[in-house]
Short mmCIF file of C-alpha atoms in Angstrom, two decimals:
data_model
loop_
_atom_site.label_atom_id
_atom_site.label_comp_id
_atom_site.label_asym_id
_atom_site.label_seq_id
_atom_site.Cartn_x
_atom_site.Cartn_y
_atom_site.Cartn_z
CA MET A 1 37.79 2.73 1.03
CA GLY A 2 35.13 4.91 -0.63
CA ALA A 3 33.71 3.38 -3.77
CA ALA A 4 33.80 6.74 -5.50
CA ARG A 5 37.24 8.07 -4.50
CA GLY A 6 37.54 10.13 -7.63
CA PHE A 7 36.06 7.46 -9.91
CA ARG A 8 32.66 8.22 -11.36
CA VAL A 9 29.95 5.61 -11.24
CA ALA A 10 28.87 4.54 -14.71
CA ALA A 11 25.73 2.81 -15.93
CA ARG A 12 25.90 -0.92 -16.62
CA ARG A 13 27.52 -1.67 -19.93
CA ALA A 14 25.44 -0.16 -22.69
CA ALA A 15 27.28 -2.47 -25.09
CA THR A 16 25.95 -5.67 -23.51
CA ALA A 17 26.26 -7.38 -26.88
CA VAL A 18 30.02 -6.82 -26.77
CA ALA A 19 30.18 -8.33 -23.29
CA LEU A 20 28.28 -11.34 -24.57
CA VAL A 21 30.83 -11.80 -27.35
CA LEU A 22 33.64 -11.43 -24.84
CA ALA A 23 32.20 -14.02 -22.49
CA ALA A 24 31.39 -16.39 -25.33
CA THR A 25 34.99 -16.17 -26.54
CA LEU A 26 36.25 -16.99 -23.06
CA ALA A 27 33.91 -19.95 -22.80
CA ALA A 28 34.00 -21.30 -26.37
CA PRO A 29 35.15 -24.93 -26.30
CA ALA A 30 37.94 -26.07 -28.58
CA GLY A 31 39.51 -29.48 -28.65
CA THR A 32 38.26 -32.72 -27.16
CA ALA A 33 37.67 -33.25 -23.46
CA SER A 34 38.43 -36.64 -21.97
CA ALA A 35 38.58 -38.05 -18.46
CA THR A 36 42.33 -38.63 -18.43
CA ALA A 37 43.02 -38.31 -14.70
CA THR A 38 42.41 -40.48 -11.69
CA GLY A 39 40.14 -38.58 -9.36
CA PRO A 40 41.71 -37.08 -6.24
CA TYR A 41 40.60 -37.76 -2.70
CA THR A 42 37.97 -35.20 -1.74
CA VAL A 43 36.05 -34.17 1.34
CA THR A 44 32.35 -33.39 1.52
CA PRO A 45 31.61 -29.71 2.19
CA VAL A 46 30.14 -28.85 5.57
CA ALA A 47 28.15 -25.69 6.21
CA GLY A 48 29.89 -23.17 8.41
CA ASP A 49 31.26 -19.67 8.83
CA LEU A 50 34.72 -18.32 8.15
CA THR A 51 36.66 -18.02 11.39
CA ALA A 52 40.08 -16.56 12.12
CA TYR A 53 43.23 -18.69 12.06
CA ARG A 54 46.89 -17.86 12.63
CA ILE A 55 47.63 -16.51 9.15
CA SER A 56 51.19 -15.39 8.44
CA GLY A 57 50.77 -14.44 4.77
CA VAL A 58 48.13 -14.09 2.05
CA TYR A 59 48.63 -15.06 -1.61
CA VAL A 60 46.38 -15.14 -4.68
CA ALA A 61 46.12 -17.41 -7.72
CA GLY A 62 43.67 -17.59 -10.58
CA VAL A 63 42.88 -18.66 -14.10
CA SER A 64 41.45 -16.56 -16.95
CA SER A 65 39.05 -13.98 -15.46
CA GLY A 66 40.14 -15.23 -12.03
CA ALA A 67 43.73 -14.49 -13.02
CA TYR A 68 42.77 -10.94 -13.97
CA LEU A 69 41.01 -10.54 -10.60
CA ALA A 70 44.09 -11.95 -8.86
CA GLY A 71 46.12 -9.19 -10.50
CA GLN A 72 43.61 -6.57 -9.36
CA LEU A 73 43.82 -7.87 -5.79
CA GLN A 74 47.62 -7.88 -5.88
CA VAL A 75 47.87 -4.28 -7.06
CA ALA A 76 45.06 -2.94 -4.88
CA TYR A 77 46.39 -4.59 -1.72
CA SER A 78 50.08 -5.20 -2.37
CA SER A 79 50.89 -4.50 1.29
CA ARG A 80 48.71 -7.45 2.33
CA ILE A 81 49.04 -9.87 -0.59
CA LYS A 82 52.50 -11.38 -0.74
CA GLY A 83 52.49 -13.02 -4.17
CA THR A 84 50.45 -13.98 -7.21
CA ALA A 85 50.15 -16.90 -9.64
CA VAL A 86 48.13 -16.72 -12.86
CA PHE A 87 47.10 -19.04 -15.67
CA GLY A 88 46.13 -17.30 -18.91
CA ALA A 89 45.89 -13.54 -18.33
CA GLY A 90 47.47 -10.23 -19.28
CA PRO A 91 48.45 -7.06 -17.41
CA TYR A 92 46.57 -5.26 -14.65
CA TYR A 93 43.65 -3.07 -15.79
CA CYS A 94 44.17 -4.34 -19.32
CA ALA A 95 40.53 -3.85 -20.34
CA GLU A 96 40.54 -0.20 -19.23
CA ASN A 97 36.83 -0.44 -18.33
CA ASN A 98 35.91 -1.37 -21.90
CA ALA A 99 34.54 -4.72 -23.05
CA GLU A 100 35.82 -4.21 -26.62
CA GLN A 101 39.32 -3.52 -25.33
CA ALA A 102 39.07 -6.65 -23.18
CA LEU A 103 38.21 -8.72 -26.22
CA TYR A 104 40.51 -7.23 -28.85
CA GLY A 105 43.42 -6.03 -26.73
CA CYS A 106 43.52 -8.33 -23.70
CA MET A 107 42.53 -11.66 -25.22
CA GLN A 108 43.29 -11.31 -28.88
CA ASN A 109 46.08 -8.92 -29.82
CA THR A 110 44.14 -7.24 -32.61
CA TRP A 111 44.45 -4.00 -30.64
CA PRO A 112 47.41 -2.99 -28.48
CA ASP A 113 47.08 -3.57 -24.75
CA HIS A 114 48.68 -0.18 -23.97
CA LEU A 115 51.12 -1.60 -21.44
CA PRO A 116 52.92 1.71 -20.71
CA THR A 117 49.55 3.35 -20.01
CA LEU A 118 48.58 0.54 -17.63
CA GLU A 119 51.86 0.89 -15.78
CA GLY A 120 51.31 4.63 -15.58
CA ASP A 121 47.77 4.20 -14.28
CA ALA A 122 48.94 1.88 -11.50
CA ALA A 123 51.64 4.33 -10.45
CA LEU A 124 49.25 7.29 -10.57
CA TRP A 125 46.56 5.51 -8.57
CA SER A 126 49.20 4.51 -6.05
CA SER A 127 50.08 8.20 -5.61
CA TYR A 128 46.39 8.96 -5.06
CA GLY A 129 46.07 6.20 -2.47
CA TRP A 130 43.51 4.32 -4.56
CA VAL A 131 45.80 1.25 -4.50
CA ASP A 132 48.62 0.36 -2.13
CA PRO A 133 52.07 1.80 -2.93
CA VAL A 134 53.41 0.18 -6.09
CA SER A 135 56.76 0.04 -4.30
CA ASP A 136 55.27 -2.87 -2.32
CA LEU A 137 55.35 -4.92 -5.53
CA SER A 138 59.14 -4.90 -5.56
CA GLY A 139 60.39 -8.39 -4.80
CA ARG A 140 56.92 -9.93 -4.68
CA PRO A 141 56.91 -13.44 -6.22
CA VAL A 142 54.79 -13.65 -9.37
CA TRP A 143 54.29 -16.83 -11.43
CA VAL A 144 52.81 -16.48 -14.93
CA TYR A 145 51.67 -19.50 -16.97
CA HIS A 146 50.64 -19.44 -20.62
CA GLY A 147 49.53 -22.57 -22.46
CA ALA A 148 51.26 -23.11 -25.77
CA GLN A 149 47.88 -24.04 -27.30
CA ASP A 150 45.97 -21.20 -25.59
CA THR A 151 44.13 -19.36 -28.35
CA THR A 152 41.94 -17.41 -25.91
CA ILE A 153 44.73 -15.25 -24.50
CA ALA A 154 47.45 -14.32 -27.00
CA SER A 155 50.98 -15.16 -25.93
CA SER A 156 51.97 -11.50 -26.40
CA VAL A 157 49.26 -10.45 -23.94
CA SER A 158 50.52 -12.94 -21.36
CA ALA A 159 54.07 -11.70 -21.91
CA ASP A 160 52.91 -8.14 -21.27
CA GLY A 161 51.29 -9.38 -18.09
CA ALA A 162 54.66 -10.61 -16.90
CA ALA A 163 56.29 -7.38 -18.08
CA PHE A 164 53.85 -5.32 -15.98
CA TRP A 165 55.01 -7.04 -12.79
CA SER A 166 58.66 -6.81 -13.78
CA HIS A 167 58.27 -3.07 -14.37
CA PHE A 168 57.54 -2.64 -10.66
CA GLY A 169 60.36 -4.91 -9.55
CA ALA A 170 58.43 -8.10 -8.85
CA ASN A 171 60.30 -11.42 -8.93
CA VAL A 172 58.65 -12.96 -11.99
CA THR A 173 58.79 -16.51 -13.32
CA SER A 174 57.15 -17.07 -16.73
CA VAL A 175 56.20 -20.58 -17.84
CA THR A 176 54.99 -21.83 -21.22
CA GLY A 177 52.91 -24.96 -20.81
CA ALA A 178 53.73 -27.34 -23.66
CA GLY A 179 50.54 -28.41 -25.39
CA ALA A 180 48.23 -26.67 -22.89
CA GLY A 181 45.02 -24.91 -23.83
CA HIS A 182 43.32 -22.09 -21.92
CA ALA A 183 42.80 -23.74 -18.55
CA TRP A 184 44.02 -24.43 -15.03
CA VAL A 185 46.49 -27.27 -15.53
CA THR A 186 46.43 -29.98 -12.86
CA PRO A 187 47.27 -33.68 -12.52
CA TYR A 188 43.58 -34.18 -11.70
CA GLY A 189 42.29 -32.43 -14.82
CA THR A 190 39.31 -33.99 -16.56
CA ASN A 191 40.32 -32.60 -19.97
CA ALA A 192 43.07 -33.48 -22.40
CA CYS A 193 45.98 -31.03 -22.28
CA GLY A 194 45.11 -28.91 -25.32
CA THR A 195 41.42 -28.49 -24.51
CA THR A 196 39.74 -25.15 -24.00
CA GLY A 197 36.32 -25.85 -22.56
CA GLY A 198 34.51 -28.29 -20.30
CA THR A 199 35.69 -27.84 -16.73
CA TYR A 200 38.78 -25.85 -17.85
CA LEU A 201 40.84 -28.31 -15.80
CA ASN A 202 43.47 -29.87 -18.06
CA ASN A 203 45.81 -32.79 -17.45
CA CYS A 204 49.14 -32.23 -19.21
CA GLY A 205 51.09 -34.84 -17.23
CA THR A 206 52.67 -32.05 -15.16
CA ASP A 207 52.19 -30.56 -11.70
CA PRO A 208 52.22 -26.76 -12.03
CA GLU A 209 50.79 -26.39 -8.51
CA HIS A 210 54.08 -27.60 -7.06
CA ASP A 211 55.95 -24.96 -9.03
CA LEU A 212 53.59 -22.06 -8.38
CA LEU A 213 53.46 -22.81 -4.65
CA ALA A 214 57.24 -23.16 -4.49
CA LYS A 215 57.46 -19.74 -6.15
CA LEU A 216 54.96 -18.10 -3.82
CA LEU A 217 55.93 -19.77 -0.55
CA GLY A 218 59.67 -20.16 -1.14
CA SER A 219 59.58 -23.94 -0.78
CA VAL A 220 56.89 -26.61 -0.80
CA ASN A 221 56.48 -30.08 0.66
CA ALA A 222 55.20 -32.94 -1.49
CA ALA A 223 51.43 -33.10 -1.89
CA ASP A 224 49.23 -35.40 0.15
CA THR A 225 48.14 -38.14 -2.25
CA GLY A 226 46.12 -40.01 0.38
CA PRO A 227 42.81 -39.10 2.04
CA LEU A 228 42.63 -35.42 2.90
CA GLN A 229 42.94 -34.53 6.57
CA GLY A 230 41.21 -31.14 6.57
CA SER A 231 37.68 -29.77 6.28
CA LEU A 232 35.96 -28.08 3.36
CA ILE A 233 33.73 -25.31 4.67
CA ARG A 234 30.81 -24.13 2.58
CA PHE A 235 29.95 -20.59 3.65
CA ASP A 236 27.37 -17.94 2.78
CA GLN A 237 28.95 -15.30 0.53
CA ASP A 238 26.18 -12.82 1.37
CA ALA A 239 27.80 -12.41 4.80
CA TYR A 240 30.91 -10.90 3.16
CA ALA A 241 29.41 -9.08 0.17
CA VAL A 242 29.81 -5.31 0.46
CA THR A 243 26.19 -4.89 -0.60
CA GLY A 244 24.91 -7.69 1.65
CA SER A 245 23.94 -9.59 -1.49
CA ALA A 246 26.48 -11.73 -3.34
CA ALA A 247 24.07 -12.07 -6.27
CA SER A 248 24.11 -8.29 -6.81
CA LEU A 249 27.87 -8.61 -7.42
CA ASP A 250 27.56 -11.61 -9.76
CA MET A 251 28.83 -13.84 -6.96
CA GLY A 252 27.25 -17.15 -6.01
CA ALA A 253 25.38 -17.92 -2.81
CA ALA A 254 28.10 -20.27 -1.56
CA GLY A 255 31.86 -20.02 -1.30
CA PHE A 256 34.33 -22.62 -0.01
CA ALA A 257 37.40 -22.75 2.17
CA TYR A 258 39.67 -25.76 2.72
CA VAL A 259 41.17 -25.77 6.22
CA PRO A 260 43.87 -28.37 7.03
CA SER A 261 43.62 -30.02 10.42
CA ALA A 262 46.90 -28.43 11.54
CA CYS A 263 45.50 -24.94 10.88
CA ALA A 264 42.27 -25.79 12.69
CA ALA A 265 44.38 -26.97 15.65
CA GLY A 266 46.03 -23.57 15.95
CA GLN A 267 49.29 -23.94 14.04
CA GLY A 268 50.52 -20.99 11.99
CA CYS A 269 49.33 -21.16 8.39
CA ARG A 270 49.32 -19.20 5.17
CA LEU A 271 46.27 -18.39 3.06
CA LEU A 272 45.86 -18.79 -0.71
CA VAL A 273 42.89 -17.20 -2.49
CA ALA A 274 42.13 -19.42 -5.51
CA LEU A 275 39.97 -17.81 -8.20
CA HIS A 276 38.27 -19.93 -10.86
CA GLY A 277 37.73 -18.76 -14.42
CA CYS A 278 34.65 -18.20 -16.57
CA SER A 279 32.20 -21.13 -16.68
CA GLN A 280 34.19 -22.78 -13.88
CA GLY A 281 32.38 -21.66 -10.74
CA TYR A 282 30.25 -23.84 -8.45
CA ASP A 283 27.01 -22.91 -10.24
CA ALA A 284 28.51 -24.14 -13.52
CA VAL A 285 30.63 -27.21 -12.64
CA GLY A 286 29.93 -27.89 -8.97
CA THR A 287 33.04 -28.41 -6.86
CA ALA A 288 35.21 -29.53 -9.80
CA PHE A 289 37.66 -26.63 -9.41
CA VAL A 290 37.70 -26.93 -5.62
CA ASP A 291 38.27 -30.69 -5.76
CA ARG A 292 40.65 -30.96 -8.72
CA ALA A 293 42.81 -27.83 -8.71
CA ASN A 294 45.45 -29.84 -6.76
CA LEU A 295 45.62 -27.19 -4.07
CA ASP A 296 43.98 -28.98 -1.14
CA GLN A 297 46.51 -31.78 -1.55
CA TYR A 298 49.36 -29.29 -1.05
CA ALA A 299 47.43 -27.44 1.64
CA ASP A 300 47.45 -30.52 3.88
CA THR A 301 51.25 -30.81 3.86
CA ASN A 302 52.13 -27.12 3.83
CA ASN A 303 49.85 -25.55 6.46
CA LEU A 304 47.96 -23.67 3.77
CA ILE A 305 44.32 -22.64 3.93
CA VAL A 306 42.71 -22.29 0.48
CA LEU A 307 39.83 -19.86 -0.02
CA TYR A 308 37.61 -20.44 -3.07
CA PRO A 309 35.32 -17.44 -3.70
CA GLN A 310 32.66 -18.06 -6.33
CA ALA A 311 31.36 -15.92 -9.20
CA THR A 312 28.09 -16.59 -10.98
CA THR A 313 26.12 -15.47 -14.02
CA SER A 314 23.96 -12.47 -14.89
CA ALA A 315 22.50 -10.94 -18.04
CA ALA A 316 25.69 -8.91 -18.59
CA ASN A 317 27.92 -11.79 -17.50
CA PRO A 318 26.37 -14.98 -18.88
CA TYR A 319 29.39 -17.21 -18.25
CA GLY A 320 30.08 -16.33 -14.64
CA CYS A 321 33.36 -14.43 -15.15
CA TRP A 322 34.97 -12.23 -12.53
CA ASP A 323 34.70 -8.50 -13.21
CA TRP A 324 37.87 -7.47 -15.03
CA TRP A 325 36.31 -5.27 -17.71
CA GLY A 326 33.69 -3.33 -15.71
CA TYR A 327 30.53 -5.37 -16.27
CA LEU A 328 29.14 -4.36 -12.87
CA GLY A 329 28.88 -0.82 -14.24
CA VAL A 330 31.20 0.82 -11.71
CA THR A 331 34.59 2.08 -12.80
CA ASN A 332 36.41 1.41 -9.51
CA TYR A 333 36.43 -2.37 -10.05
CA PRO A 334 40.29 -2.66 -10.16
CA ILE A 335 41.08 -0.54 -7.07
CA GLN A 336 40.35 -0.43 -3.36
CA GLY A 337 36.61 -0.02 -3.01
CA GLY A 338 35.87 -2.27 -5.99
CA ALA A 339 32.91 -4.43 -4.99
CA GLN A 340 34.33 -7.86 -5.79
CA ILE A 341 37.79 -6.94 -4.47
CA GLU A 342 36.39 -5.73 -1.16
CA THR A 343 34.12 -8.75 -0.83
CA VAL A 344 37.04 -11.13 -1.30
CA MET A 345 39.14 -9.12 1.14
CA ASN A 346 36.31 -9.33 3.69
CA MET A 347 36.62 -13.12 3.41
CA VAL A 348 40.39 -12.88 3.80
CA ALA A 349 39.98 -10.76 6.93
CA ALA A 350 37.44 -13.19 8.39
CA LEU A 351 39.99 -15.99 8.01
CA GLY A 352 42.60 -13.96 9.87
CA GLY A 353 44.48 -12.49 6.92
CA ALA A 354 45.99 -9.15 7.90
#
């Protein structure tokens, strides 16, 4: 999956100040956080390795920078990833390897996001073999959520994100979250609905996880509201990092995977890769996203393993975002061979994802 493959390696962002502004905008709190939700049942992480299970399908979901990475994974490996759900993001490769474009074109809409160019890039790279055939996107379920009070990602940018998938024939559902800020919305959110900040886990009195999983999986059983029956594995991300060092990729030392008891016992299961947003990783908020995203509760009743990779901070990435604008200094970040993409896919493969 050669990291070069026609892409030249660039130096780390010379415009670090722009990246700092970008990250600060993503992380800037707005609104008032409040503990409005009853805490979910949780399980204590246990140290372990990722082992293979009977995986019949792999899906991705994310919020903010995690949503942009989810889109990169879906395009790069559309033959292996069967559907995508995103909270608060725009189209694939929106930043075009430029922090200023990320800020002004893919968050704000001060600049255009160049949607036709992005569609053309995906098609061209597909013809080169740098990403899987874009024809694989046809019919793929895609669920796009934009909070009505989200001032971090403009509604027009989110709409262009949905339009990107539709252009390639994906089966897209777009949702506007009434009153929601820029966040992952969950019944177990610690923030009021309109908040942007804190844990980026907002309670809007709704259950988007039911809807996004129904979209991705075709149908979904009711969530487990009692004690969880599975195990939460804490694993060493270095073991899967393409460089051997997760820190060199702005990824944390530890990642997590929730494995329902039925999957551990050998039943067939599906796998969801859940990607947190900026300032929402383990090093920033502990296991808040893992515990409160309302995914483990559905995992128990739907034979669904949930993988939670973790990003962390660096000088060029002070809020622990995933690399969707090229902060690692390598231009292949959105295609096969991209360091974070390949590291996540190594985790997927270790869990038995084809």
